[in-house]
């Protein structure tokens, strides 16, 4: 019988010795080993897990070493003020939402925004208006938002207090953030950016631009996703267009009063690394990526999407692409899920799979050995093992909104069978994974199209969050006239 | 010029090589070194900083190794369900408050509750009713709540939805939690316990009882304060008297979706350690503590308070005491603040000081060498260096409440001079440190007594949070008729 399930699980995983093409950005410690300072930090990290004693400052009222580190961070990213987040981008998203908006405010947000943003919308009691996603039929993935729909939403909702946008998304695909920021300013709306996957942006000319430098009001970045920083670390950057007292209060409220100095030191290190070596090392990373795209794309059955592929695919909606991400696209009839499992069995840890694609996060700390391992695995892949019925991604029209998500949170819910749920108000979010775009959001009225869409995914063995044994939760009094 | 301010600060501190009588409970890694499993964990902690890949489960929907670890945790503490918190007791306090209460609910809470509880009261828009603190004149510290006042509050506020109580407090002093839980059940109120300093309770007969075993509805414990776990780790334990769906939602909402496996593994280890060695090792710790109390109390000028001292001092309000805490009390005319600085200079890191006391956190990982270092430092202390005007702690009557704290959060505030603030509504909390008990809470009307109390502390050079340059923030429209 196991005594320490979590550590034993980690140990088993480490024995696999996979080439790390997933988070965190330090890639099993390699990111710390790449500089002299990082090596010292790595050695002392656990001994240095101390508390806020005299001389070590206070994250919630920085006046010493943490203040100095925050000033360096702010300067490196060109913000008005920056914050260290020891509770991840999650806490940054909550703090952005709570400090920019008040109860009842209308906000424009992607339908597949991150869960922390949706939770923030519930807890802050906001009225969300959703931007449509756009599905790439060719690559069978939700690669972008529908920019035309976005512009129309703005036009129809000039009373909205702000826009919350993801830049880039999990695939490394970038919306036209310049244009969106311009529109937000014109319409006097706050522009908040979930840039969890974009902490490295702006440090190399081949990477997309940084949203905070382009004038966004508030930008959250995960430090651990793409930089050499420990998991659950993040930065919040704000412009001088926001109420700093409110941001201070909410950042503090959503962060532990006993922050880990291991996490703080690693965030400081990641900033230092990017300033001193980011441009050069990401150049190496991107060039290595391009080199192996060419090699891999000569293999039968796989296509790593290039920046050009993506921009050609969808020029109105896709503005830029992060070349430190690989999207390995499979031909019709082959499964991304099967590929990610195959890669893992062959010593390559990828980040994400959907029906037709596998996403990898490349980093300066991925050496050529990692790429060779990936290449060889793909080259030697028995394609027959990856054969699968193709399930084309479909999305439904947004259902009628009867209640706001926060209103549902206070109501009693009851379980009903899917086929008896028509006309009822949904009490949970119903989300097929992939593509991760909600079919129904709590408070929306369950219609025929939504039920058909749920049945389509269930029939094709796609996990649909919110559905258990063909049943879902509805609002008890929620029968629509 | 410094490049890595935080790590350089940590390095400087580590060079001091202090005997660790402060947080975290692993005492610079020693807690991991005390078992074979811990040594392996220590070695692999940073390499094991990975993400939620296949096989490593998901904290927000545990079905594998994390689920197993949570079941072991729940069993070890005797809860109905338990949670790992990677965002500290702060997130547990927020989750307790959000899941137990609804907007507008009245709650009974200590006036000097932890900041995270106060922030939760603001964000959940609750109406707080405060319990009075009791000052020990003999030891010049706020060692307990006023139990008589508490009982009267219950009687006068039978419509309150719940009680939030700290058990133990920072000094290791315990209220009569048995009695409080009994009253809460009788009056049908939720009983939530901030047991941040009590994660080790119940594992040894000489330690106070565990609040969750005594029937509290929800109990938050910091793992890092007294157990061998990394900083910012905590547990939440709940009984079957709460709505688990709501707890699941709020715990998840206030925790990063990218939790650190270093933190998770260390929480699992702390549970394992306490189950396998907690009883025995805390026995050693308590006996070592008692041995050195006798020695130290033979020295002139210092008195480490024993359990008996505390229970004799205040038998109605003090029910038990955590003997793994030292309260070193100074005679009238000597300063606790000066003592803590003196100890640090002499290689002993204590946890906390007030005007007349220094608090140390003892642990099984403090060896006799640490105690000898402490003893020698005290023995060799030139008492003259600690001489200071004694500042007797005073507390004021609770001022009139004009607005709820959450109502103030939405109002414009303006700065006024303290001596022009009478009759205005305070827009911040005014808190002298020590004792850390608010003189004014936002929304309260500034009266003569409050001003006199602020002036008393300022005159005596005590830091008063909320006061800058003799000014404070008031609600702009807040002139009382």
mmCIF file of N, CA, C and O in Angstrom, chain B residues 271-299:
data_model
loop_
_atom_site.group_PDB
_atom_site.id
_atom_site.type_symbol
_atom_site.label_atom_id
_atom_site.label_comp_id
_atom_site.label_asym_id
_atom_site.label_seq_id
_atom_site.Cartn_x
_atom_site.Cartn_y
_atom_site.Cartn_z
ATOM 1 N N UNK B 271 1.510 15.083 6.095
ATOM 2 C CA UNK B 271 0.493 14.179 6.640
ATOM 3 C C UNK B 271 1.112 12.831 6.990
ATOM 4 O O UNK B 271 0.913 12.276 8.079
ATOM 5 N N UNK B 272 1.917 12.316 6.081
ATOM 6 C CA UNK B 272 2.590 11.024 6.301
ATOM 7 C C UNK B 272 3.483 11.088 7.538
ATOM 8 O O UNK B 272 3.480 10.193 8.388
ATOM 9 N N UNK B 273 4.231 12.165 7.638
ATOM 10 C CA UNK B 273 5.134 12.336 8.779
ATOM 11 C C UNK B 273 4.352 12.372 10.096
ATOM 12 O O UNK B 273 4.712 11.712 11.075
ATOM 13 N N UNK B 274 3.290 13.149 10.138
ATOM 14 C CA UNK B 274 2.522 13.281 11.386
ATOM 15 C C UNK B 274 1.881 11.956 11.768
ATOM 16 O O UNK B 274 1.840 11.608 12.952
ATOM 17 N N UNK B 275 1.397 11.219 10.800
ATOM 18 C CA UNK B 275 0.803 9.919 11.112
ATOM 19 C C UNK B 275 1.842 8.940 11.639
ATOM 20 O O UNK B 275 1.593 8.189 12.577
ATOM 21 N N UNK B 276 3.021 8.947 11.003
ATOM 22 C CA UNK B 276 3.983 7.907 11.364
ATOM 23 C C UNK B 276 4.867 8.318 12.535
ATOM 24 O O UNK B 276 5.285 7.475 13.315
ATOM 25 N N UNK B 277 5.166 9.609 12.678
ATOM 26 C CA UNK B 277 6.107 10.023 13.706
ATOM 27 C C UNK B 277 5.637 11.191 14.564
ATOM 28 O O UNK B 277 6.345 11.611 15.486
ATOM 29 N N UNK B 278 4.457 11.735 14.255
ATOM 30 C CA UNK B 278 4.011 12.957 14.921
ATOM 31 C C UNK B 278 3.925 12.819 16.431
ATOM 32 O O UNK B 278 4.431 13.669 17.181
ATOM 33 N N UNK B 279 3.290 11.745 16.910
ATOM 34 C CA UNK B 279 3.075 11.586 18.353
ATOM 35 C C UNK B 279 4.413 11.559 19.082
ATOM 36 O O UNK B 279 4.638 12.311 20.046
ATOM 37 N N UNK B 280 5.299 10.738 18.602
ATOM 38 C CA UNK B 280 6.598 10.544 19.231
ATOM 39 C C UNK B 280 7.457 11.813 19.146
ATOM 40 O O UNK B 280 8.020 12.269 20.150
ATOM 41 N N UNK B 281 7.538 12.378 17.962
ATOM 42 C CA UNK B 281 8.430 13.517 17.776
ATOM 43 C C UNK B 281 7.932 14.766 18.505
ATOM 44 O O UNK B 281 8.730 15.560 19.000
ATOM 45 N N UNK B 282 6.616 14.965 18.555
ATOM 46 C CA UNK B 282 6.125 16.129 19.300
ATOM 47 C C UNK B 282 6.289 15.927 20.809
ATOM 48 O O UNK B 282 6.399 16.888 21.553
ATOM 49 N N UNK B 283 6.298 14.654 21.229
ATOM 50 C CA UNK B 283 6.594 14.391 22.635
ATOM 51 C C UNK B 283 8.006 14.877 22.963
ATOM 52 O O UNK B 283 8.225 15.588 23.958
ATOM 53 N N UNK B 284 8.930 14.534 22.094
ATOM 54 C CA UNK B 284 10.322 14.991 22.246
ATOM 55 C C UNK B 284 10.375 16.523 22.270
ATOM 56 O O UNK B 284 11.027 17.130 23.115
ATOM 57 N N UNK B 285 9.659 17.128 21.331
ATOM 58 C CA UNK B 285 9.650 18.595 21.215
ATOM 59 C C UNK B 285 9.120 19.250 22.489
ATOM 60 O O UNK B 285 9.708 20.194 23.017
ATOM 61 N N UNK B 286 8.013 18.731 23.006
ATOM 62 C CA UNK B 286 7.394 19.320 24.189
ATOM 63 C C UNK B 286 8.296 19.129 25.413
ATOM 64 O O UNK B 286 8.471 20.047 26.227
ATOM 65 N N UNK B 287 8.898 17.950 25.508
ATOM 66 C CA UNK B 287 9.775 17.694 26.658
ATOM 67 C C UNK B 287 11.020 18.585 26.602
ATOM 68 O O UNK B 287 11.455 19.121 27.625
ATOM 69 N N UNK B 288 11.548 18.747 25.417
ATOM 70 C CA UNK B 288 12.689 19.644 25.252
ATOM 71 C C UNK B 288 12.280 21.074 25.634
ATOM 72 O O UNK B 288 13.025 21.788 26.314
ATOM 73 N N UNK B 289 11.094 21.464 25.207
ATOM 74 C CA UNK B 289 10.585 22.788 25.540
ATOM 75 C C UNK B 289 10.488 22.972 27.046
ATOM 76 O O UNK B 289 10.934 23.983 27.598
ATOM 77 N N UNK B 290 9.918 21.970 27.717
ATOM 78 C CA UNK B 290 9.749 22.066 29.174
ATOM 79 C C UNK B 290 11.102 22.143 29.878
ATOM 80 O O UNK B 290 11.290 22.933 30.813
ATOM 81 N N UNK B 291 12.042 21.342 29.405
ATOM 82 C CA UNK B 291 13.380 21.323 30.004
ATOM 83 C C UNK B 291 14.012 22.726 29.960
ATOM 84 O O UNK B 291 14.545 23.210 30.952
ATOM 85 N N UNK B 292 13.883 23.368 28.802
ATOM 86 C CA UNK B 292 14.528 24.681 28.670
ATOM 87 C C UNK B 292 13.705 25.816 29.274
ATOM 88 O O UNK B 292 14.254 26.866 29.574
ATOM 89 N N UNK B 293 12.426 25.605 29.465
ATOM 90 C CA UNK B 293 11.659 26.595 30.229
ATOM 91 C C UNK B 293 12.267 26.694 31.632
ATOM 92 O O UNK B 293 12.529 27.779 32.145
ATOM 93 N N UNK B 294 12.505 25.523 32.219
ATOM 94 C CA UNK B 294 13.072 25.526 33.578
ATOM 95 C C UNK B 294 14.408 26.251 33.618
ATOM 96 O O UNK B 294 14.671 27.055 34.503
ATOM 97 N N UNK B 295 15.257 25.940 32.649
ATOM 98 C CA UNK B 295 16.575 26.573 32.613
ATOM 99 C C UNK B 295 16.464 28.084 32.400
ATOM 100 O O UNK B 295 17.070 28.881 33.117
ATOM 101 N N UNK B 296 15.687 28.453 31.390
ATOM 102 C CA UNK B 296 15.602 29.880 31.051
ATOM 103 C C UNK B 296 14.983 30.664 32.198
ATOM 104 O O UNK B 296 15.400 31.789 32.498
ATOM 105 N N UNK B 297 13.997 30.045 32.868
ATOM 106 C CA UNK B 297 13.313 30.791 33.919
ATOM 107 C C UNK B 297 14.170 30.995 35.174
ATOM 108 O O UNK B 297 13.774 31.729 36.075
ATOM 109 N N UNK B 298 15.345 30.379 35.189
ATOM 110 C CA UNK B 298 16.292 30.682 36.271
ATOM 111 C C UNK B 298 17.109 31.932 35.951
ATOM 112 O O UNK B 298 17.736 32.514 36.838
ATOM 113 N N UNK B 299 17.073 32.330 34.665
ATOM 114 C CA UNK B 299 17.810 33.544 34.283
ATOM 115 C C UNK B 299 17.042 34.772 34.748
ATOM 116 O O UNK B 299 15.807 34.766 34.810
#
